[in-house]
PDB file of C-alpha atoms and ligand atoms in Angstrom:
ATOM      1  CA  MET Y   1      21.375  24.504 -18.372  1.00 73.00           C
ATOM      2  CA  PRO Y   2      25.393  23.950 -16.936  1.00 80.00           C
ATOM      3  CA  SER Y   3      28.229  24.744 -19.847  1.00 93.00           C
ATOM      4  CA  LYS Y   4      29.232  22.590 -21.934  1.00 96.00           C
ATOM      5  CA  ILE Y   5      32.809  22.061 -20.016  1.00 98.00           C
ATOM      6  CA  ILE Y   6      31.016  21.006 -16.712  1.00 97.00           C
ATOM      7  CA  SER Y   7      29.159  17.841 -18.586  1.00 96.00           C
ATOM      8  CA  ASN Y   8      32.047  16.874 -20.798  1.00 97.00           C
ATOM      9  CA  ALA Y   9      33.685  16.712 -17.645  1.00 97.00           C
ATOM     10  CA  LEU Y  10      31.582  14.759 -15.889  1.00 96.00           C
ATOM     11  CA  ARG Y  11      30.809  12.605 -18.845  1.00 95.00           C
ATOM     12  CA  ASN Y  12      34.566  11.291 -19.040  1.00 94.00           C
ATOM     13  CA  GLY Y  13      34.345  10.507 -15.342  1.00 95.00           C
ATOM     14  CA  ARG Y  14      35.965  13.446 -14.037  1.00 96.00           C
ATOM     15  CA  THR Y  15      35.181  16.038 -11.096  1.00 97.00           C
ATOM     16  CA  VAL Y  16      38.725  17.513 -11.347  1.00 97.00           C
ATOM     17  CA  LEU Y  17      38.355  20.634 -14.526  1.00 98.00           C
ATOM     18  CA  THR Y  18      41.982  21.379 -15.830  1.00 98.00           C
ATOM     19  CA  GLU Y  19      43.366  25.029 -15.641  1.00 98.00           C
ATOM     20  CA  VAL Y  20      42.130  25.119 -19.136  1.00 98.00           C
ATOM     21  CA  GLU Y  21      38.626  24.097 -18.947  1.00 98.00           C
ATOM     22  CA  SER Y  22      38.521  26.210 -15.657  1.00 98.00           C
ATOM     23  CA  LYS Y  23      39.672  29.141 -17.170  1.00 98.00           C
ATOM     24  CA  GLN Y  24      37.432  29.177 -19.747  1.00 98.00           C
ATOM     25  CA  LEU Y  25      34.423  28.439 -17.912  1.00 98.00           C
ATOM     26  CA  VAL Y  26      34.807  31.308 -15.010  1.00 98.00           C
ATOM     27  CA  SER Y  27      35.923  33.267 -18.360  1.00 98.00           C
ATOM     28  CA  GLU Y  28      32.041  32.566 -19.768  1.00 96.00           C
ATOM     29  CA  ALA Y  29      30.888  34.158 -16.867  1.00 96.00           C
ATOM     30  CA  GLY Y  30      32.619  37.392 -17.122  1.00 97.00           C
ATOM     31  CA  ILE Y  31      35.377  37.174 -15.170  1.00 98.00           C
ATOM     32  CA  PRO Y  32      38.456  38.585 -16.543  1.00 98.00           C
ATOM     33  CA  VAL Y  33      41.381  35.292 -16.923  1.00 98.00           C
ATOM     34  CA  ILE Y  34      44.457  35.579 -18.954  1.00 98.00           C
ATOM     35  CA  GLU Y  35      43.940  33.896 -22.257  1.00 98.00           C
ATOM     36  CA  THR Y  36      45.328  30.650 -22.188  1.00 98.00           C
ATOM     37  CA  THR Y  37      45.399  27.856 -24.875  1.00 97.00           C
ATOM     38  CA  LEU Y  38      46.193  24.087 -24.059  1.00 98.00           C
ATOM     39  CA  ALA Y  39      49.428  22.739 -26.721  1.00 98.00           C
ATOM     40  CA  LYS Y  40      49.061  18.902 -27.135  1.00 98.00           C
ATOM     41  CA  THR Y  41      52.589  18.724 -28.056  1.00 98.00           C
ATOM     42  CA  LYS Y  42      55.871  20.388 -28.028  1.00 98.00           C
ATOM     43  CA  ALA Y  43      55.788  21.676 -31.525  1.00 98.00           C
ATOM     44  CA  GLN Y  44      52.131  22.977 -31.057  1.00 98.00           C
ATOM     45  CA  ALA Y  45      53.885  24.690 -27.752  1.00 98.00           C
ATOM     46  CA  ILE Y  46      56.481  26.224 -29.809  1.00 98.00           C
ATOM     47  CA  SER Y  47      54.245  27.457 -32.739  1.00 98.00           C
ATOM     48  CA  MET Y  48      51.426  28.751 -29.937  1.00 97.00           C
ATOM     49  CA  SER Y  49      54.438  30.741 -28.025  1.00 98.00           C
ATOM     50  CA  LYS Y  50      54.749  32.905 -31.100  1.00 97.00           C
ATOM     51  CA  GLU Y  51      51.499  33.738 -32.053  1.00 96.00           C
ATOM     52  CA  THR Y  52      50.782  34.453 -28.405  1.00 95.00           C
ATOM     53  CA  GLY Y  53      54.700  36.531 -27.621  1.00 96.00           C
ATOM     54  CA  PHE Y  54      56.636  36.386 -25.503  1.00 98.00           C
ATOM     55  CA  PRO Y  55      57.271  35.960 -22.849  1.00 98.00           C
ATOM     56  CA  VAL Y  56      55.191  33.095 -22.498  1.00 98.00           C
ATOM     57  CA  VAL Y  57      54.416  30.759 -19.283  1.00 98.00           C
ATOM     58  CA  LEU Y  58      53.737  27.167 -19.470  1.00 98.00           C
ATOM     59  CA  LYS Y  59      51.939  24.866 -17.576  1.00 98.00           C
ATOM     60  CA  ILE Y  60      51.559  21.016 -17.365  1.00 98.00           C
ATOM     61  CA  VAL Y  61      47.499  20.636 -17.879  1.00 98.00           C
ATOM     62  CA  SER Y  62      46.574  17.126 -16.071  1.00 97.00           C
ATOM     63  CA  PRO Y  63      43.245  16.932 -14.260  1.00 95.00           C
ATOM     64  CA  ASP Y  64      45.505  14.346 -11.744  1.00 96.00           C
ATOM     65  CA  ILE Y  65      48.179  16.854 -10.548  1.00 96.00           C
ATOM     66  CA  ILE Y  66      46.428  19.800  -8.876  1.00 93.00           C
ATOM     67  CA  HIS Y  67      49.349  22.014  -7.391  1.00 94.00           C
ATOM     68  CA  LYS Y  68      51.273  22.365 -10.641  1.00 96.00           C
ATOM     69  CA  SER Y  69      54.501  24.605  -9.422  1.00 95.00           C
ATOM     70  CA  ASP Y  70      54.951  21.636  -6.901  1.00 94.00           C
ATOM     71  CA  SER Y  71      55.117  19.231  -9.163  1.00 94.00           C
ATOM     72  CA  GLY Y  72      57.525  21.587 -11.433  1.00 96.00           C
ATOM     73  CA  GLY Y  73      54.794  22.272 -13.638  1.00 97.00           C
ATOM     74  CA  VAL Y  74      54.689  25.870 -14.641  1.00 98.00           C
ATOM     75  CA  LYS Y  75      57.673  27.532 -16.206  1.00 98.00           C
ATOM     76  CA  LEU Y  76      57.419  31.474 -15.950  1.00 98.00           C
ATOM     77  CA  GLY Y  77      59.491  34.228 -18.454  1.00 98.00           C
ATOM     78  CA  LEU Y  78      60.182  31.600 -21.392  1.00 98.00           C
ATOM     79  CA  GLU Y  79      61.518  34.423 -23.889  1.00 98.00           C
ATOM     80  CA  ASN Y  80      62.075  32.525 -26.696  1.00 98.00           C
ATOM     81  CA  ALA Y  81      60.895  29.196 -28.859  1.00 98.00           C
ATOM     82  CA  THR Y  82      64.419  27.313 -27.593  1.00 98.00           C
ATOM     83  CA  GLN Y  83      63.504  28.234 -23.925  1.00 98.00           C
ATOM     84  CA  VAL Y  84      59.774  27.196 -24.747  1.00 98.00           C
ATOM     85  CA  GLY Y  85      60.657  23.982 -26.082  1.00 98.00           C
ATOM     86  CA  ARG Y  86      63.150  23.074 -23.394  1.00 98.00           C
ATOM     87  CA  ALA Y  87      60.408  23.601 -20.764  1.00 98.00           C
ATOM     88  CA  TYR Y  88      58.053  21.475 -22.493  1.00 98.00           C
ATOM     89  CA  GLY Y  89      60.471  18.830 -21.850  1.00 98.00           C
ATOM     90  CA  GLU Y  90      61.275  19.952 -18.060  1.00 98.00           C
ATOM     91  CA  ILE Y  91      57.679  20.096 -17.066  1.00 98.00           C
ATOM     92  CA  MET Y  92      56.959  16.731 -19.117  1.00 98.00           C
ATOM     93  CA  ALA Y  93      59.632  15.282 -17.277  1.00 97.00           C
ATOM     94  CA  ALA Y  94      58.881  16.617 -14.183  1.00 97.00           C
ATOM     95  CA  ALA Y  95      55.205  15.451 -14.211  1.00 97.00           C
ATOM     96  CA  LYS Y  96      55.944  12.044 -14.947  1.00 96.00           C
ATOM     97  CA  ARG Y  97      58.183  11.908 -11.985  1.00 96.00           C
ATOM     98  CA  ALA Y  98      55.680  13.288  -9.924  1.00 94.00           C
ATOM     99  CA  ASN Y  99      52.745  11.065 -11.209  1.00 95.00           C
ATOM    100  CA  PRO Y 100      53.702   7.966 -13.348  1.00 96.00           C
ATOM    101  CA  GLU Y 101      49.950   7.526 -13.888  1.00 96.00           C
ATOM    102  CA  ALA Y 102      48.606  11.456 -14.309  1.00 96.00           C
ATOM    103  CA  ALA Y 103      46.962  11.903 -17.736  1.00 96.00           C
ATOM    104  CA  ILE Y 104      48.446  14.614 -19.040  1.00 97.00           C
ATOM    105  CA  HIS Y 105      46.465  16.437 -21.661  1.00 96.00           C
ATOM    106  CA  GLY Y 106      49.442  18.911 -22.626  1.00 98.00           C
ATOM    107  CA  VAL Y 107      50.957  22.307 -21.780  1.00 98.00           C
ATOM    108  CA  SER Y 108      48.374  25.585 -21.151  1.00 98.00           C
ATOM    109  CA  LEU Y 109      50.314  28.651 -22.763  1.00 98.00           C
ATOM    110  CA  GLN Y 110      49.652  31.722 -22.001  1.00 98.00           C
ATOM    111  CA  GLU Y 111      50.932  35.222 -21.879  1.00 98.00           C
ATOM    112  CA  MET Y 112      53.200  36.104 -18.956  1.00 98.00           C
ATOM    113  CA  ALA Y 113      51.253  39.112 -16.885  1.00 98.00           C
ATOM    114  CA  LYS Y 114      53.207  42.141 -15.815  1.00 96.00           C
ATOM    115  CA  PRO Y 115      53.898  42.162 -11.744  1.00 94.00           C
ATOM    116  CA  GLY Y 116      50.700  43.839  -9.757  1.00 94.00           C
ATOM    117  CA  VAL Y 117      49.388  42.628  -6.786  1.00 94.00           C
ATOM    118  CA  GLU Y 118      47.994  38.945  -5.723  1.00 95.00           C
ATOM    119  CA  VAL Y 119      44.912  38.739  -4.189  1.00 97.00           C
ATOM    120  CA  ILE Y 120      42.613  34.830  -4.322  1.00 97.00           C
ATOM    121  CA  MET Y 121      39.171  34.675  -4.219  1.00 98.00           C
ATOM    122  CA  GLY Y 122      37.826  31.313  -3.699  1.00 97.00           C
ATOM    123  CA  MET Y 123      34.172  29.446  -3.010  1.00 98.00           C
ATOM    124  CA  SER Y 124      34.156  26.486  -0.995  1.00 98.00           C
ATOM    125  CA  LYS Y 125      31.251  25.316   0.555  1.00 98.00           C
ATOM    126  CA  ASP Y 126      29.875  25.129   4.021  1.00 96.00           C
ATOM    127  CA  ASP Y 127      27.670  22.061   5.614  1.00 95.00           C
ATOM    128  CA  GLN Y 128      25.243  24.575   6.944  1.00 96.00           C
ATOM    129  CA  PHE Y 129      25.637  28.277   4.929  1.00 95.00           C
ATOM    130  CA  GLY Y 130      26.107  26.298   1.290  1.00 97.00           C
ATOM    131  CA  PRO Y 131      28.527  28.543  -1.242  1.00 98.00           C
ATOM    132  CA  VAL Y 132      30.966  30.417   0.529  1.00 98.00           C
ATOM    133  CA  LEU Y 133      33.050  33.209  -0.898  1.00 98.00           C
ATOM    134  CA  MET Y 134      36.858  33.920   0.747  1.00 97.00           C
ATOM    135  CA  PHE Y 135      39.331  36.855  -0.311  1.00 98.00           C
ATOM    136  CA  GLY Y 136      42.907  37.030   0.563  1.00 96.00           C
ATOM    137  CA  LEU Y 137      45.941  38.774  -0.706  1.00 95.00           C
ATOM    138  CA  GLY Y 138      47.717  35.691  -2.345  1.00 88.00           C
ATOM    139  CA  GLY Y 139      50.813  33.695  -1.142  1.00 77.00           C
ATOM    140  CA  VAL Y 140      52.209  34.401   2.209  1.00 74.00           C
ATOM    141  CA  PHE Y 141      49.247  36.223   3.349  1.00 75.00           C
ATOM    142  CA  VAL Y 142      47.000  32.853   2.917  1.00 78.00           C
ATOM    143  CA  GLU Y 143      49.565  30.038   2.972  1.00 76.00           C
ATOM    144  CA  VAL Y 144      51.108  31.170   6.668  1.00 74.00           C
ATOM    145  CA  LEU Y 145      49.238  34.235   7.801  1.00 78.00           C
ATOM    146  CA  LYS Y 146      45.708  32.986   7.112  1.00 86.00           C
ATOM    147  CA  ASP Y 147      44.237  37.178   6.449  1.00 92.00           C
ATOM    148  CA  VAL Y 148      41.067  35.907   4.619  1.00 95.00           C
ATOM    149  CA  ALA Y 149      37.902  36.790   4.768  1.00 97.00           C
ATOM    150  CA  PHE Y 150      34.104  35.031   4.236  1.00 97.00           C
ATOM    151  CA  ARG Y 151      31.002  35.653   2.896  1.00 98.00           C
ATOM    152  CA  ILE Y 152      27.985  33.325   2.471  1.00 98.00           C
ATOM    153  CA  VAL Y 153      26.727  33.199  -0.773  1.00 98.00           C
ATOM    154  CA  PRO Y 154      25.148  35.692  -2.359  1.00 98.00           C
ATOM    155  CA  LEU Y 155      26.692  38.649  -2.233  1.00 98.00           C
ATOM    156  CA  VAL Y 156      25.742  42.672  -2.512  1.00 98.00           C
ATOM    157  CA  ARG Y 157      28.112  45.208  -3.152  1.00 98.00           C
ATOM    158  CA  ARG Y 158      28.197  46.074   0.575  1.00 98.00           C
ATOM    159  CA  ASP Y 159      29.733  42.570   1.399  1.00 98.00           C
ATOM    160  CA  ALA Y 160      32.271  42.407  -1.391  1.00 98.00           C
ATOM    161  CA  SER Y 161      33.214  45.830  -0.340  1.00 98.00           C
ATOM    162  CA  GLN Y 162      33.866  45.044   3.254  1.00 98.00           C
ATOM    163  CA  MET Y 163      35.392  41.747   2.931  1.00 98.00           C
ATOM    164  CA  ILE Y 164      38.336  43.687   0.829  1.00 98.00           C
ATOM    165  CA  ARG Y 165      38.862  45.834   3.517  1.00 98.00           C
ATOM    166  CA  GLU Y 166      38.784  43.991   6.717  1.00 96.00           C
ATOM    167  CA  ILE Y 167      41.770  41.595   5.327  1.00 96.00           C
ATOM    168  CA  LYS Y 168      44.428  43.122   7.440  1.00 94.00           C
ATOM    169  CA  GLY Y 169      46.735  43.230   4.135  1.00 93.00           C
ATOM    170  CA  TYR Y 170      44.103  45.771   3.001  1.00 95.00           C
ATOM    171  CA  PRO Y 171      46.882  48.645   2.948  1.00 93.00           C
ATOM    172  CA  LEU Y 172      49.044  46.277   0.267  1.00 92.00           C
ATOM    173  CA  LEU Y 173      46.011  47.099  -1.877  1.00 96.00           C
ATOM    174  CA  GLU Y 174      45.861  51.080  -1.406  1.00 95.00           C
ATOM    175  CA  GLY Y 175      49.512  50.787  -3.166  1.00 92.00           C
ATOM    176  CA  TYR Y 176      52.574  50.422  -0.529  1.00 83.00           C
ATOM    177  CA  ARG Y 177      56.075  51.659  -0.804  1.00 83.00           C
ATOM    178  CA  GLY Y 178      55.600  52.754  -4.402  1.00 84.00           C
ATOM    179  CA  GLN Y 179      53.580  49.621  -5.101  1.00 87.00           C
ATOM    180  CA  GLU Y 180      50.804  50.404  -7.939  1.00 93.00           C
ATOM    181  CA  PRO Y 181      47.416  50.384  -6.189  1.00 96.00           C
ATOM    182  CA  ALA Y 182      44.557  47.800  -7.111  1.00 98.00           C
ATOM    183  CA  ASN Y 183      41.236  48.831  -8.609  1.00 98.00           C
ATOM    184  CA  ILE Y 184      39.090  48.112  -5.474  1.00 98.00           C
ATOM    185  CA  THR Y 185      35.736  48.458  -7.328  1.00 98.00           C
ATOM    186  CA  VAL Y 186      37.002  45.996 -10.454  1.00 98.00           C
ATOM    187  CA  LEU Y 187      37.902  43.736  -7.018  1.00 98.00           C
ATOM    188  CA  GLU Y 188      34.352  44.436  -6.155  1.00 98.00           C
ATOM    189  CA  ASP Y 189      32.966  43.083  -9.455  1.00 98.00           C
ATOM    190  CA  MET Y 190      35.221  40.569  -9.523  1.00 98.00           C
ATOM    191  CA  LEU Y 191      33.625  39.189  -6.096  1.00 98.00           C
ATOM    192  CA  LEU Y 192      30.076  40.110  -7.332  1.00 98.00           C
ATOM    193  CA  LYS Y 193      30.132  37.764 -10.514  1.00 98.00           C
ATOM    194  CA  LEU Y 194      32.119  35.116  -8.942  1.00 98.00           C
ATOM    195  CA  SER Y 195      29.030  35.205  -6.256  1.00 98.00           C
ATOM    196  CA  ASP Y 196      26.722  34.948  -9.154  1.00 98.00           C
ATOM    197  CA  PHE Y 197      28.447  32.099 -11.052  1.00 98.00           C
ATOM    198  CA  VAL Y 198      28.407  29.850  -7.992  1.00 98.00           C
ATOM    199  CA  ASP Y 199      24.712  30.511  -7.132  1.00 97.00           C
ATOM    200  CA  LYS Y 200      23.638  29.448 -10.574  1.00 96.00           C
ATOM    201  CA  THR Y 201      26.326  26.896 -10.830  1.00 97.00           C
ATOM    202  CA  PRO Y 202      25.174  23.945  -8.597  1.00 97.00           C
ATOM    203  CA  GLU Y 203      27.796  21.570  -9.869  1.00 97.00           C
ATOM    204  CA  ILE Y 204      31.030  23.150  -8.652  1.00 98.00           C
ATOM    205  CA  LYS Y 205      32.351  22.069  -5.384  1.00 98.00           C
ATOM    206  CA  GLU Y 206      35.382  24.390  -5.254  1.00 98.00           C
ATOM    207  CA  LEU Y 207      36.661  27.035  -6.723  1.00 98.00           C
ATOM    208  CA  ASP Y 208      39.762  28.989  -6.261  1.00 97.00           C
ATOM    209  CA  LEU Y 209      41.390  31.625  -8.646  1.00 98.00           C
ATOM    210  CA  ASN Y 210      44.563  31.828  -7.447  1.00 96.00           C
ATOM    211  CA  PRO Y 211      46.026  34.062  -8.049  1.00 97.00           C
ATOM    212  CA  ILE Y 212      44.499  37.127  -9.706  1.00 98.00           C
ATOM    213  CA  LEU Y 213      47.193  40.273 -10.489  1.00 97.00           C
ATOM    214  CA  ALA Y 214      45.237  43.206  -9.723  1.00 98.00           C
ATOM    215  CA  TYR Y 215      46.171  46.497 -11.011  1.00 98.00           C
ATOM    216  CA  SER Y 216      45.014  50.035 -10.780  1.00 97.00           C
ATOM    217  CA  ASN Y 217      43.021  50.061 -14.494  1.00 97.00           C
ATOM    218  CA  GLY Y 218      41.882  46.483 -13.849  1.00 98.00           C
ATOM    219  CA  ALA Y 219      42.783  42.780 -12.707  1.00 98.00           C
ATOM    220  CA  VAL Y 220      43.481  39.494 -14.418  1.00 98.00           C
ATOM    221  CA  ALA Y 221      42.648  35.788 -12.660  1.00 98.00           C
ATOM    222  CA  VAL Y 222      46.182  33.396 -14.153  1.00 98.00           C
ATOM    223  CA  ASP Y 223      45.133  30.563 -12.409  1.00 98.00           C
ATOM    224  CA  ALA Y 224      41.650  28.791 -11.674  1.00 98.00           C
ATOM    225  CA  ARG Y 225      41.337  25.594 -10.223  1.00 98.00           C
ATOM    226  CA  VAL Y 226      37.597  24.222  -9.853  1.00 98.00           C
ATOM    227  CA  ILE Y 227      36.172  20.489  -8.979  1.00 98.00           C
ATOM    228  CA  LEU Y 228      32.439  19.840  -9.473  1.00 98.00           C
ATOM    229  CA  GLU Y 229      30.463  17.398  -7.208  1.00 97.00           C
ATOM    230  CA  SER Y 230      30.414  14.287  -7.825  1.00 94.00           C
ATOM    231  CA  GLN Y 231      27.354  12.749  -9.392  1.00 82.00           C
ATOM    232  CA  ALA Y 232      24.783  10.970  -6.958  1.00 67.00           C
TER     233      ALA Y 232
HETATM  234  P1  ADP V 301      49.986  26.623  -8.767  1.00 96.85           P
HETATM  235  O1  ADP V 301      49.300  27.218  -8.344  1.00 96.85           O
HETATM  236  O2  ADP V 301      49.324  24.975  -9.468  1.00 96.85           O
HETATM  237  O3  ADP V 301      51.211  25.802  -8.472  1.00 96.85           O
HETATM  238  P2  ADP V 301      49.982  28.551 -11.145  1.00 96.85           P
HETATM  239  O4  ADP V 301      48.967  28.631 -12.125  1.00 96.85           O
HETATM  240  O5  ADP V 301      49.218  29.176 -10.257  1.00 96.85           O
HETATM  241  O6  ADP V 301      50.341  27.543 -10.192  1.00 96.85           O
HETATM  242  O7  ADP V 301      51.461  29.252 -10.934  1.00 96.85           O
HETATM  243  C1  ADP V 301      52.752  29.520 -10.146  1.00 96.85           C
HETATM  244  C2  ADP V 301      52.508  30.594  -9.774  1.00 96.85           C
HETATM  245  O8  ADP V 301      53.469  31.227 -10.982  1.00 96.85           O
HETATM  246  C3  ADP V 301      51.363  31.902  -9.460  1.00 96.85           C
HETATM  247  O9  ADP V 301      51.089  31.731  -8.297  1.00 96.85           O
HETATM  248  C4  ADP V 301      52.186  32.991 -10.435  1.00 96.85           C
HETATM  249  O10 ADP V 301      52.944  34.080  -8.683  1.00 96.85           O
HETATM  250  C5  ADP V 301      52.614  33.083 -11.371  1.00 96.85           C
HETATM  251  N1  ADP V 301      52.174  33.043 -12.673  1.00 96.85           N
HETATM  252  C6  ADP V 301      50.812  31.871 -13.300  1.00 96.85           C
HETATM  253  N2  ADP V 301      51.010  32.173 -14.227  1.00 96.85           N
HETATM  254  C7  ADP V 301      51.207  33.482 -14.535  1.00 96.85           C
HETATM  255  C8  ADP V 301      50.939  34.607 -15.898  1.00 96.85           C
HETATM  256  N3  ADP V 301      50.495  34.471 -17.002  1.00 96.85           N
HETATM  257  N4  ADP V 301      51.600  35.709 -15.583  1.00 96.85           N
HETATM  258  C9  ADP V 301      52.688  35.625 -14.581  1.00 96.85           C
HETATM  259  N5  ADP V 301      52.869  35.198 -13.224  1.00 96.85           N
HETATM  260  C10 ADP V 301      52.046  34.017 -13.427  1.00 96.85           C
HETATM  261 MG1   MG V 302      47.821  29.101  -8.640  1.00 96.85          MG
END
């Protein structure tokens, strides 16, 4: 039985899950994500931000806007209710400019995670091999240097361990110039959970956790994007 999140989206004729839905889905699979809630109005965003505790992050929630920061849809480090109110207005205005037709669910609200090493995990489907997992360091490492490793699903511990260690940027995970090292076992566990999850969820076409913030005592995904297979 696929998750309710998947069946709801498909019933509404959508193959793109929002950040909020994607995080809920991977969290059900035991993958650590930062607690994220949906605010449908400015007033709700403000009252929810007080409950979350400052600083907070606000992001556009729309199945029609996939690259949120490119569309002016991400506001980081908001320190108080006034900043949250202003950010809400700016995000909505930017979303309308980026895509006037976009269906807007509201904004997502989450704590500002403490700095860590940014890594990414993803799943895509290969015509020949089926689901393949990807691991890399976030930002320029993946976008410019294409420093990533791939393994065919299902992964065993040895695959997870090797793919993390074979990227060129691996030394950055071991702690570089005073940077806190990442806990490699935690990252391996996440890859294995992700492998299990995509293996038993064929409805998923693509999945990205970008970025995951990695620390010496854990890791947490702060963004998630899931694309479903379109129904025949
Ligand atoms: P998108 O990838 O759609 O542009 P993200 O949700 O990944 O949007 O946000 C853009 C960037 O903002 C991330 O790569 C990350 O560096 C930072 N970021 C996002 N959410 C958080 C958070 N909760 N805490 C700290 N930094 C965040
Ligand atoms: Mg992202």
